[in-house]
Coordinates of N, CA and C in Angstrom, one line a residue:
Chain D
E12 N 56.0 -148.7 125.3 CA 57.1 -148.3 124.4 C 57.7 -149.6 123.7
T13 N 58.5 -149.3 122.6 CA 59.1 -150.5 121.9 C 60.3 -151.0 122.5
G14 N 61.0 -150.2 123.4 CA 62.3 -150.7 123.9 C 63.4 -150.4 123.0
V15 N 63.2 -149.7 121.9 CA 64.3 -149.4 120.9 C 64.6 -147.9 121.2
T16 N 65.9 -147.6 121.4 CA 66.3 -146.2 121.7 C 67.2 -145.8 120.6
Q17 N 67.3 -144.5 120.4 CA 68.2 -143.9 119.4 C 68.8 -142.6 120.0
S18 N 70.0 -142.4 119.5 CA 70.7 -141.2 120.0 C 71.6 -140.6 118.8
P19 N 71.8 -139.3 118.8 CA 71.1 -138.3 119.5 C 69.6 -138.1 119.0
T20 N 68.9 -137.3 119.7 CA 67.5 -137.0 119.3 C 67.5 -136.0 118.1
H21 N 68.4 -135.0 118.2 CA 68.5 -134.0 117.1 C 70.0 -133.8 116.8
L22 N 70.3 -133.4 115.6 CA 71.7 -133.2 115.2 C 71.7 -132.2 114.1
I23 N 72.6 -131.2 114.2 CA 72.8 -130.3 113.1 C 74.3 -130.4 112.6
K24 N 74.4 -130.6 111.3 CA 75.7 -130.8 110.7 C 75.8 -129.8 109.5
T25 N 77.0 -129.7 109.0 CA 77.2 -128.9 107.7 C 77.6 -129.8 106.6
R26 N 77.3 -129.3 105.4 CA 77.6 -130.1 104.2 C 79.0 -130.6 104.1
G27 N 79.2 -131.8 103.8 CA 80.6 -132.4 103.7 C 81.1 -133.1 105.0
Q28 N 80.4 -132.8 106.1 CA 80.8 -133.5 107.3 C 80.3 -135.0 107.3
Q29 N 80.7 -135.7 108.4 CA 80.4 -137.0 108.6 C 79.5 -137.1 109.9
V30 N 78.6 -138.1 109.9 CA 77.8 -138.2 111.1 C 77.6 -139.7 111.5
T31 N 77.5 -140.0 112.7 CA 77.2 -141.4 113.2 C 76.0 -141.3 114.1
L32 N 75.0 -142.1 113.7 CA 73.8 -142.2 114.5 C 73.7 -143.6 115.2
R33 N 73.1 -143.6 116.4 CA 73.2 -144.9 117.1 C 71.8 -145.4 117.5
C34 N 71.7 -146.7 117.6 CA 70.4 -147.4 117.9 C 70.7 -148.5 118.8
S35 N 69.8 -148.6 119.8 CA 69.9 -149.8 120.7 C 68.6 -150.6 120.6
S36 N 68.8 -151.8 120.2 CA 67.6 -152.6 119.9 C 67.2 -153.3 121.2
Q37 N 66.0 -153.9 121.2 CA 65.5 -154.8 122.3 C 66.5 -156.0 122.4
S38 N 66.7 -156.4 123.6 CA 67.5 -157.6 123.8 C 66.9 -158.8 123.1
G39 N 67.7 -159.5 122.4 CA 67.3 -160.7 121.6 C 66.9 -160.4 120.2
H40 N 66.8 -159.1 119.8 CA 66.4 -158.8 118.5 C 67.7 -158.8 117.6
N41 N 67.8 -159.8 116.8 CA 69.1 -159.9 116.0 C 69.1 -159.3 114.6
T42 N 68.0 -158.6 114.3 CA 67.9 -157.9 113.0 C 67.5 -156.5 113.3
V43 N 68.3 -155.6 112.6 CA 68.0 -154.2 112.7 C 68.0 -153.6 111.3
S44 N 67.0 -152.7 111.0 CA 66.9 -152.0 109.8 C 67.0 -150.5 110.0
W45 N 67.5 -149.8 109.0 CA 67.6 -148.3 109.1 C 66.8 -147.7 108.0
Y46 N 66.1 -146.6 108.3 CA 65.3 -146.0 107.3 C 65.6 -144.5 107.3
Q47 N 65.3 -143.8 106.2 CA 65.4 -142.4 106.1 C 64.0 -141.9 105.8
Q48 N 63.5 -140.9 106.5 CA 62.2 -140.4 106.3 C 62.3 -138.9 106.1
A49 N 62.1 -138.4 104.8 CA 62.1 -137.0 104.5 C 60.7 -136.5 104.9
L50 N 60.7 -135.2 105.0 CA 59.4 -134.5 105.4 C 58.3 -134.8 104.4
G51 N 57.2 -135.3 104.9 CA 56.1 -135.5 104.1 C 56.1 -136.8 103.3
Q52 N 57.1 -137.6 103.5 CA 57.3 -138.9 102.8 C 57.2 -140.1 103.8
G53 N 57.1 -141.3 103.3 CA 57.2 -142.5 104.1 C 58.6 -142.8 104.3
P54 N 58.9 -143.6 105.3 CA 60.3 -144.1 105.5 C 60.9 -144.8 104.3
Q55 N 62.1 -144.6 103.9 CA 62.8 -145.3 102.8 C 63.8 -146.2 103.4
F56 N 63.8 -147.5 103.0 CA 64.7 -148.5 103.5 C 66.1 -148.2 103.1
I57 N 67.1 -148.1 104.0 CA 68.5 -147.9 103.7 C 69.2 -149.2 103.7
F58 N 69.2 -150.0 104.8 CA 69.8 -151.3 104.8 C 69.4 -152.0 106.0
Q59 N 69.7 -153.3 106.0 CA 69.3 -154.2 107.2 C 70.6 -155.0 107.6
Y60 N 70.7 -155.2 108.9 CA 71.8 -156.0 109.4 C 71.2 -157.2 110.2
Y61 N 71.8 -158.3 110.0 CA 71.4 -159.6 110.7 C 72.6 -160.2 111.2
R62 N 72.7 -160.4 112.5 CA 73.8 -161.1 113.1 C 75.1 -160.4 112.7
E63 N 75.1 -159.1 112.7 CA 76.3 -158.2 112.5 C 76.8 -158.2 111.0
E64 N 76.0 -158.7 110.1 CA 76.3 -158.7 108.7 C 75.2 -157.9 107.9
E65 N 75.6 -157.1 106.9 CA 74.6 -156.4 106.1 C 74.0 -157.5 105.2
N66 N 72.6 -157.6 105.2 CA 72.0 -158.6 104.4 C 71.0 -158.1 103.4
G67 N 71.0 -156.8 103.2 CA 70.1 -156.2 102.3 C 70.3 -154.7 102.3
R68 N 70.1 -154.1 101.1 CA 70.3 -152.6 101.0 C 69.3 -152.0 100.0
G69 N 68.9 -150.8 100.3 CA 68.0 -150.1 99.4 C 68.8 -149.2 98.5
N70 N 68.2 -148.3 97.8 CA 68.8 -147.4 96.8 C 69.5 -146.3 97.5
F71 N 70.5 -146.5 98.3 CA 71.3 -145.5 98.9 C 72.8 -145.7 98.5
P72 N 73.5 -144.6 98.3 CA 74.9 -144.7 97.9 C 75.8 -145.3 99.0
P73 N 77.0 -145.7 98.6 CA 77.9 -146.3 99.6 C 78.4 -145.4 100.8
R74 N 78.1 -144.1 100.6 CA 78.5 -143.2 101.7 C 77.6 -143.4 102.9
F75 N 76.5 -144.2 102.8 CA 75.7 -144.6 103.9 C 76.2 -146.0 104.2
S76 N 76.7 -146.2 105.5 CA 77.2 -147.5 105.9 C 76.8 -147.7 107.3
G77 N 76.9 -149.0 107.7 CA 76.4 -149.3 109.1 C 77.3 -150.3 109.7
L78 N 76.9 -150.5 111.0 CA 77.6 -151.6 111.8 C 76.5 -152.1 112.8
Q79 N 76.6 -153.4 113.1 CA 75.8 -153.9 114.1 C 76.7 -154.7 115.1
F80 N 76.4 -154.5 116.4 CA 77.3 -155.1 117.4 C 76.6 -156.2 118.2
P81 N 77.4 -157.1 118.8 CA 76.8 -158.2 119.5 C 75.9 -157.9 120.6
N82 N 76.0 -156.6 121.1 CA 75.1 -156.2 122.3 C 73.8 -155.6 121.8
Y83 N 73.4 -155.9 120.6 CA 72.1 -155.4 120.0 C 72.1 -153.9 119.7
S84 N 73.2 -153.3 119.7 CA 73.3 -151.9 119.3 C 73.8 -151.8 117.8
S85 N 73.5 -150.7 117.2 CA 74.0 -150.6 115.8 C 74.2 -149.1 115.5
E86 N 74.9 -148.9 114.4 CA 75.2 -147.5 114.0 C 74.9 -147.3 112.5
L87 N 74.5 -146.1 112.2 CA 74.4 -145.6 110.8 C 75.4 -144.5 110.6
N88 N 76.3 -144.7 109.7 CA 77.3 -143.6 109.4 C 77.0 -143.0 108.0
V89 N 77.1 -141.7 107.9 CA 76.9 -141.1 106.6 C 78.1 -140.1 106.4
N90 N 78.8 -140.4 105.3 CA 79.9 -139.5 105.0 C 79.5 -138.4 104.0
A91 N 80.3 -137.4 103.9 CA 80.2 -136.4 102.9 C 78.7 -135.9 102.8
L92 N 78.2 -135.4 103.9 CA 76.8 -135.1 104.0 C 76.4 -134.1 103.0
E93 N 75.2 -134.3 102.4 CA 74.6 -133.4 101.5 C 73.3 -132.8 102.1
L94 N 72.9 -131.7 101.5 CA 71.7 -131.0 102.0 C 70.5 -131.9 102.0
D95 N 70.4 -132.8 101.0 CA 69.2 -133.7 100.9 C 69.2 -134.8 101.9
D96 N 70.3 -134.9 102.7 CA 70.4 -135.9 103.7 C 69.6 -135.5 105.0
S97 N 69.1 -134.3 105.0 CA 68.3 -133.8 106.1 C 67.0 -134.6 106.1
A98 N 66.8 -135.3 107.3 CA 65.6 -136.2 107.4 C 65.6 -136.7 108.8
L99 N 64.5 -137.5 109.0 CA 64.4 -138.3 110.3 C 65.0 -139.7 110.0
Y100 N 65.9 -140.1 110.8 CA 66.5 -141.4 110.6 C 66.0 -142.4 111.7
L101 N 65.4 -143.4 111.2 CA 64.7 -144.4 112.1 C 65.4 -145.7 112.0
C102 N 65.6 -146.3 113.2 CA 66.0 -147.7 113.2 C 64.8 -148.6 113.7
A103 N 64.8 -149.8 113.2 CA 63.8 -150.7 113.6 C 64.4 -152.1 113.9
S104 N 64.0 -152.7 115.0 CA 64.6 -154.0 115.3 C 63.5 -155.1 115.2
S105 N 63.9 -156.3 114.9 CA 63.0 -157.4 114.7 C 63.4 -158.6 115.5
P106 N 62.5 -159.3 116.1 CA 63.0 -160.4 117.0 C 63.4 -161.7 116.3
R107 N 62.9 -161.9 115.0 CA 63.3 -163.1 114.3 C 64.3 -162.8 113.3
G108 N 64.7 -163.9 112.6 CA 65.9 -163.8 111.7 C 65.5 -163.1 110.4
A109 N 66.5 -162.7 109.7 CA 66.3 -162.1 108.4 C 65.6 -163.1 107.5
G110 N 64.8 -162.7 106.5 CA 64.2 -163.6 105.6 C 62.8 -164.0 106.1
T111 N 62.4 -163.6 107.3 CA 61.1 -163.8 107.8 C 60.2 -162.7 107.4
S112 N 59.5 -162.8 106.4 CA 58.8 -161.7 105.8 C 57.6 -161.2 106.7
T113 N 57.2 -162.0 107.6 CA 56.1 -161.5 108.4 C 56.6 -160.9 109.7
D114 N 57.9 -160.8 109.9 CA 58.4 -160.3 111.1 C 57.9 -158.8 111.4
T115 N 57.5 -158.6 112.6 CA 57.1 -157.3 113.0 C 58.4 -156.5 113.4
Q116 N 58.4 -155.2 113.0 CA 59.5 -154.3 113.3 C 59.0 -153.3 114.4
Y117 N 60.0 -153.1 115.2 CA 59.7 -152.1 116.3 C 60.7 -150.9 116.1
F118 N 60.1 -149.8 116.0 CA 60.8 -148.6 115.6 C 61.3 -147.8 116.8
G119 N 62.4 -147.2 116.7 CA 62.9 -146.3 117.7 C 62.3 -144.9 117.4
P120 N 62.5 -143.9 118.3 CA 61.9 -142.6 118.1 C 62.6 -141.8 117.0
G121 N 63.7 -142.2 116.5 CA 64.4 -141.5 115.4 C 65.4 -140.4 115.9
T122 N 66.2 -140.1 114.9 CA 67.2 -139.0 115.1 C 66.9 -138.0 113.9
R123 N 66.6 -136.8 114.3 CA 66.3 -135.8 113.3 C 67.6 -135.1 112.9
L124 N 68.1 -135.3 111.7 CA 69.3 -134.7 111.2 C 69.0 -133.5 110.3
T125 N 69.7 -132.4 110.5 CA 69.6 -131.2 109.7 C 71.0 -130.9 109.1
V126 N 71.1 -130.8 107.8 CA 72.4 -130.5 107.2 C 72.3 -129.1 106.6
L127 N 73.2 -128.3 107.0 CA 73.1 -126.8 106.6 C 74.2 -126.6 105.5
Chain V
R18 N 56.6 -145.5 88.2 CA 55.5 -145.8 89.1 C 56.1 -146.2 90.4
K19 N 55.6 -145.7 91.5 CA 56.1 -146.1 92.8 C 55.7 -147.5 93.2
E20 N 56.5 -148.2 94.0 CA 56.2 -149.6 94.4 C 55.0 -149.7 95.2
V21 N 54.7 -148.7 96.1 CA 53.6 -148.7 97.0 C 52.9 -147.3 96.9
E22 N 51.7 -147.2 96.5 CA 51.0 -145.9 96.3 C 49.8 -145.8 97.2
Q23 N 49.6 -144.7 97.8 CA 48.5 -144.5 98.7 C 47.7 -143.2 98.3
D24 N 46.5 -143.1 98.7 CA 45.7 -141.9 98.5 C 46.5 -140.8 99.0
P25 N 46.6 -139.6 98.3 CA 47.4 -138.5 98.7 C 46.9 -137.8 99.9
G26 N 45.6 -137.8 100.2 CA 45.1 -137.1 101.3 C 45.4 -135.6 101.3
P27 N 45.2 -134.8 102.4 CA 44.7 -135.3 103.6 C 43.2 -135.6 103.6
F28 N 42.7 -136.4 104.6 CA 41.3 -136.6 104.8 C 40.9 -135.8 106.0
N29 N 39.8 -135.1 105.8 CA 39.3 -134.3 106.9 C 37.9 -134.9 107.2
V30 N 37.6 -135.5 108.4 CA 36.4 -136.1 108.6 C 35.9 -135.7 110.0
P31 N 34.5 -135.7 110.2 CA 34.0 -135.4 111.6 C 34.1 -136.6 112.4
E32 N 34.1 -136.4 113.7 CA 34.0 -137.5 114.7 C 32.8 -138.4 114.3
G33 N 33.0 -139.7 114.4 CA 32.0 -140.7 114.2 C 31.9 -141.1 112.7
A34 N 32.6 -140.5 111.8 CA 32.6 -140.9 110.4 C 33.3 -142.2 110.2
T35 N 33.0 -142.8 109.0 CA 33.8 -143.9 108.6 C 34.7 -143.4 107.5
V36 N 36.0 -143.9 107.5 CA 36.9 -143.4 106.5 C 37.7 -144.6 106.0
A37 N 38.0 -144.6 104.7 CA 38.7 -145.7 104.1 C 40.0 -145.2 103.4
F38 N 41.0 -146.0 103.7 CA 42.3 -145.7 103.0 C 42.6 -146.8 102.0
N39 N 43.2 -146.4 100.9 CA 43.5 -147.3 99.8 C 45.0 -147.3 99.5
C40 N 45.4 -148.5 99.1 CA 46.9 -148.6 98.8 C 47.0 -149.7 97.7
T41 N 47.9 -149.4 96.7 CA 48.2 -150.4 95.7 C 49.7 -150.7 95.7
Y42 N 50.1 -151.9 95.3 CA 51.5 -152.2 95.2 C 51.8 -152.9 93.9
S43 N 53.0 -152.7 93.4 CA 53.3 -153.1 92.1 C 54.0 -154.5 91.9
N44 N 54.6 -155.0 93.0 CA 55.3 -156.2 92.9 C 54.4 -157.4 93.3
S45 N 54.0 -158.2 92.4 CA 53.1 -159.3 92.6 C 53.7 -160.4 93.5
A46 N 55.1 -160.3 93.7 CA 55.7 -161.3 94.6 C 55.7 -160.9 96.1
S47 N 55.1 -159.7 96.4 CA 55.0 -159.2 97.7 C 54.4 -160.3 98.6
Q48 N 54.9 -160.4 99.9 CA 54.4 -161.5 100.7 C 53.7 -161.0 101.9
S49 N 54.0 -159.9 102.5 CA 53.4 -159.5 103.8 C 53.0 -158.0 103.7
F50 N 51.9 -157.7 104.4 CA 51.3 -156.4 104.2 C 50.9 -155.9 105.6
F51 N 51.1 -154.6 105.8 CA 50.8 -154.0 107.1 C 50.3 -152.6 107.0
W52 N 49.6 -152.2 108.0 CA 49.2 -150.8 108.2 C 49.9 -150.3 109.4
Y53 N 50.7 -149.2 109.3 CA 51.3 -148.5 110.4 C 50.6 -147.1 110.6
R54 N 50.7 -146.7 111.8 CA 50.2 -145.3 112.2 C 51.4 -144.5 112.6
Q55 N 51.5 -143.3 112.2 CA 52.5 -142.4 112.6 C 52.0 -141.0 113.1
D56 N 52.2 -140.7 114.3 CA 51.8 -139.4 114.8 C 52.8 -138.4 114.5
C57 N 52.4 -137.1 114.5 CA 53.3 -136.1 114.1 C 54.6 -136.1 114.8
R58 N 55.7 -136.2 114.1 CA 57.1 -136.1 114.6 C 57.4 -137.3 115.6
K59 N 56.7 -138.4 115.4 CA 56.9 -139.6 116.2 C 57.3 -140.8 115.2
E60 N 57.7 -141.9 115.8 CA 58.0 -143.1 115.0 C 56.8 -143.8 114.5
P61 N 56.8 -144.6 113.4 CA 55.7 -145.4 113.0 C 55.4 -146.5 114.0
K62 N 54.2 -146.8 114.2 CA 53.8 -147.9 115.1 C 52.9 -148.9 114.3
L63 N 53.1 -150.2 114.5 CA 52.2 -151.1 113.8 C 50.8 -151.0 114.3
L64 N 49.9 -150.9 113.3 CA 48.5 -150.8 113.6 C 47.9 -152.2 113.4
M65 N 48.1 -152.8 112.3 CA 47.7 -154.2 112.1 C 48.3 -154.8 110.8
S66 N 48.5 -156.1 110.9 CA 48.9 -156.9 109.7 C 47.6 -157.1 108.8
V67 N 47.8 -157.4 107.6 CA 46.7 -157.5 106.6 C 46.8 -158.9 106.0
Y68 N 45.7 -159.6 106.1 CA 45.7 -161.0 105.5 C 44.7 -161.1 104.4
S69 N 44.8 -162.1 103.6 CA 43.9 -162.3 102.4 C 42.5 -162.5 102.9
S70 N 42.3 -163.1 104.1 CA 41.0 -163.3 104.6 C 40.3 -162.1 105.2
G71 N 41.1 -161.0 105.3 CA 40.7 -159.8 105.9 C 40.8 -160.0 107.5
N72 N 41.0 -158.9 108.1 CA 41.1 -159.0 109.6 C 40.5 -157.7 110.2
E73 N 40.0 -157.9 111.4 CA 39.4 -156.8 112.1 C 39.9 -156.7 113.5
D74 N 40.1 -155.4 113.9 CA 40.5 -155.2 115.3 C 39.7 -154.0 115.8
G75 N 38.7 -154.3 116.5 CA 37.8 -153.2 117.0 C 37.2 -152.4 115.9
R76 N 37.5 -151.1 115.8 CA 36.9 -150.2 114.8 C 37.7 -150.3 113.5
F77 N 38.7 -151.1 113.4 CA 39.6 -151.1 112.3 C 39.5 -152.4 111.5
T78 N 39.3 -152.3 110.2 CA 39.2 -153.5 109.4 C 40.2 -153.3 108.2
A79 N 41.0 -154.4 108.0 CA 42.0 -154.4 106.9 C 41.6 -155.5 105.9
Q80 N 41.8 -155.2 104.6 CA 41.5 -156.1 103.6 C 42.7 -156.2 102.6
L81 N 42.9 -157.3 102.0 CA 43.9 -157.5 101.0 C 43.3 -158.2 99.8
N82 N 43.6 -157.7 98.6 CA 43.1 -158.3 97.4 C 44.4 -158.5 96.5
R83 N 44.9 -159.8 96.6 CA 46.1 -160.1 95.9 C 46.0 -160.0 94.3
A84 N 44.8 -160.4 93.8 CA 44.6 -160.3 92.4 C 44.7 -158.9 91.9
S85 N 44.2 -157.9 92.6 CA 44.2 -156.5 92.2 C 45.4 -155.8 92.8
Q86 N 46.2 -156.5 93.7 CA 47.3 -155.9 94.3 C 46.9 -154.6 95.1
Y87 N 45.9 -154.8 95.9 CA 45.3 -153.7 96.6 C 45.1 -154.0 98.0
I88 N 45.3 -153.0 98.9 CA 45.1 -153.1 100.3 C 44.3 -152.0 100.8
S89 N 43.4 -152.3 101.8 CA 42.6 -151.2 102.3 C 42.5 -151.2 103.8
L90 N 42.2 -150.1 104.4 CA 42.0 -149.9 105.8 C 40.8 -149.1 106.0
L91 N 39.8 -149.6 106.8 CA 38.6 -149.0 107.1 C 38.6 -148.6 108.6
I92 N 38.3 -147.4 108.9 CA 38.1 -147.0 110.3 C 36.7 -146.5 110.5
R93 N 36.0 -147.2 111.4 CA 34.6 -146.9 111.7 C 34.6 -146.0 113.0
D94 N 33.5 -145.2 113.1 CA 33.3 -144.3 114.3 C 34.6 -143.6 114.7
S95 N 35.1 -142.8 113.8 CA 36.3 -142.1 114.0 C 36.4 -141.3 115.3
K96 N 37.5 -141.3 115.9 CA 37.7 -140.6 117.1 C 38.8 -139.5 116.9
L97 N 38.8 -138.5 117.7 CA 39.8 -137.4 117.6 C 41.2 -138.0 117.6
S98 N 41.4 -139.0 118.5 CA 42.7 -139.7 118.7 C 43.1 -140.5 117.4
D99 N 42.2 -140.7 116.5 CA 42.7 -141.4 115.2 C 43.4 -140.4 114.3
S100 N 43.5 -139.2 114.6 CA 44.2 -138.2 113.7 C 45.7 -138.6 113.7
A101 N 46.2 -138.9 112.5 CA 47.5 -139.3 112.4 C 47.8 -139.6 110.9
T102 N 49.0 -140.0 110.5 CA 49.3 -140.4 109.2 C 49.3 -142.0 109.2
Y103 N 48.6 -142.5 108.2 CA 48.5 -144.0 108.0 C 49.4 -144.4 106.9
L104 N 50.3 -145.3 107.2 CA 51.3 -145.8 106.2 C 51.0 -147.2 105.8
C105 N 50.9 -147.5 104.5 CA 50.8 -148.8 104.0 C 52.2 -149.4 103.8
V106 N 52.4 -150.6 104.2 CA 53.7 -151.2 104.2 C 53.6 -152.6 103.5
V107 N 54.6 -152.8 102.6 CA 54.6 -154.1 101.9 C 56.0 -154.7 102.0
K108 N 56.1 -156.0 102.3 CA 57.4 -156.7 102.4 C 57.4 -157.7 101.3
T109 N 58.6 -157.7 100.6 CA 58.7 -158.6 99.5 C 59.8 -159.5 99.8
G110 N 59.6 -160.4 100.7 CA 60.5 -161.5 101.1 C 61.7 -160.9 101.8
G111 N 62.2 -161.5 102.8 CA 63.5 -161.1 103.4 C 63.5 -159.7 103.9
F112 N 64.4 -158.9 103.5 CA 64.6 -157.7 104.1 C 63.9 -156.5 103.5
K113 N 63.4 -156.7 102.3 CA 62.9 -155.5 101.6 C 61.5 -155.0 102.1
T114 N 61.5 -153.9 102.7 CA 60.2 -153.3 103.3 C 60.0 -152.0 102.6
I115 N 58.8 -151.9 102.0 CA 58.5 -150.6 101.2 C 57.3 -150.0 101.9
F116 N 57.5 -148.7 102.3 CA 56.5 -147.9 102.8 C 55.9 -147.0 101.8
G117 N 54.5 -146.8 101.8 CA 53.9 -145.8 101.0 C 54.2 -144.4 101.6
A118 N 53.8 -143.4 100.9 CA 54.1 -142.0 101.4 C 53.2 -141.6 102.6
G119 N 52.1 -142.4 102.8 CA 51.2 -142.1 103.9 C 50.1 -141.2 103.5
T120 N 49.0 -141.4 104.2 CA 47.8 -140.6 104.1 C 47.5 -139.9 105.4
R121 N 47.4 -138.6 105.4 CA 47.1 -137.9 106.7 C 45.6 -137.8 106.9
L122 N 45.2 -138.1 108.2 CA 43.8 -138.1 108.6 C 43.7 -137.0 109.7
F123 N 42.7 -136.2 109.5 CA 42.3 -135.2 110.5 C 40.9 -135.5 110.9
V124 N 40.7 -135.8 112.2 CA 39.3 -136.0 112.7 C 38.9 -134.8 113.5
K125 N 37.8 -134.2 113.2 CA 37.4 -132.9 113.9 C 36.2 -133.1 114.7
A126 N 36.1 -132.4 115.8 CA 34.9 -132.5 116.7 C 33.7 -131.8 116.0

């Protein structure tokens, strides 16, 4: 296994609510990325954190935000949930620093979010 | 146009067949290329990196053509356990990682 864990496994929320998803990276991995994967699609990059700072963002609105902590854990927060936010949310950690384009990413098992 | 495009699939092949997956990317500044495998309702897992010189890992061969902005994955002697979705991945410097939509493979006995 990759050593990357995510919680919770599944979550059901209603439209307009807020949600926090958690990820625990491998020890020593100082880069974490978050992805959204809708059914039948590939993962879409949300943002990346490096040493507790956001250092890159995909085409997602500001209601998607994150945090990274010194203990290699991180959070994805989504405010004002919409029906289209229903998806599998994946985090991926990397052992080397941001900007290393050849860096291998290790994915967690994901959190499946359903918005009703 | 999508930044990374893959064959839509699905591919249905018998055991022992050779199957090829194709992927094109739009950004000529892309630097790193990968193939990931994703089993149903599981996370993606790295299958192999792709280099300009081509690389092989057992039954799997990956090729990169930078001039044509094209990546391929060849699976020889398909096994039932190869059934999965294959994702083409392109990194364009630093943080930006783009996944294709994936191609589903079904290998049948």
